[in-house]
Amino acid sequence: MNTEALQVNIALDAAAQEKEKREAILKVIDTYRDKPGCLIAVLHLAQEIYGYLPLEVQQIIADGMGESLSHVSGVVSFYSYFSTRPRARLEIKICMGTACYVRGGKRIVERLEEELGISVGETTPDGKFSIIITRCLGACGLAPVVMIGEDVHQQVNPDKIEKILAKY
Ligand code: FES
């Protein structure tokens, strides 16, 4: 298959996947439409299906659930587990609980932003990493703590960041 044909096939696959996801979200809405207080459940399921909740998905949910877009957007922005941007394959969670903060958490954030060229809350252009600030991760004795995916890195200092990232 030549490159042009391959690109057309990839575009068609992506369009088909997009259509499937929308149909799945509409099914979820159909299931919950007449049940009061189910907006959060619908948003959760939609995020599982779509991966995140961009404005167009929020609009589909608002229309389907008979809510205003501003109400749906308000709920999405209130809860930190909803994301309006595609999630990275690896989330870097930097603890900013008291112990981690006083032991240099802020300098770790700055070094990570510098190394990855993104700010907190953003995702690298290749979709690999995003930086998130989190509350106490329960390992205060080993502060500062950084989680990358499921891995916990303890007693991190800015000079270790480059080496840690290289593992991923
Ligand atoms: S404050 Fe960071 S692990 Fe508790």
mmCIF file of C-alpha atoms and ligand atoms in Angstrom, residues 95-101 134-145, ligand 1:
data_model
loop_
_atom_site.group_PDB
_atom_site.id
_atom_site.type_symbol
_atom_site.label_atom_id
_atom_site.label_comp_id
_atom_site.label_asym_id
_atom_site.label_seq_id
_atom_site.Cartn_x
_atom_site.Cartn_y
_atom_site.Cartn_z
ATOM 1 C CA CYS A 95 2.939 16.276 45.220
ATOM 2 C CA MET A 96 2.427 19.730 46.664
ATOM 3 C CA GLY A 97 1.318 18.601 50.089
ATOM 4 C CA THR A 98 3.035 20.424 52.937
ATOM 5 C CA ALA A 99 5.994 18.036 53.374
ATOM 6 C CA CYS A 100 6.746 17.909 49.649
ATOM 7 C CA TYR A 101 6.256 21.646 49.252
ATOM 8 C CA THR A 134 -1.565 16.781 43.415
ATOM 9 C CA ARG A 135 -2.207 16.802 47.155
ATOM 10 C CA CYS A 136 -0.422 14.530 49.644
ATOM 11 C CA LEU A 137 0.301 11.106 48.151
ATOM 12 C CA GLY A 138 0.754 9.536 51.577
ATOM 13 C CA ALA A 139 4.544 9.154 51.502
ATOM 14 C CA CYS A 140 5.476 12.356 53.341
ATOM 15 C CA GLY A 141 8.493 10.733 55.078
ATOM 16 C CA LEU A 142 10.075 10.356 51.637
ATOM 17 C CA ALA A 143 9.210 13.813 50.332
ATOM 18 C CA PRO A 144 9.378 15.252 47.783
ATOM 19 C CA VAL A 145 7.361 12.672 45.903
HETATM 20 S S1 FES B 1 3.048 15.825 51.330
HETATM 21 FE FE1 FES B 1 3.834 14.807 49.623
HETATM 22 S S2 FES B 1 3.530 12.751 50.099
HETATM 23 FE FE2 FES B 1 2.627 13.782 51.748
#
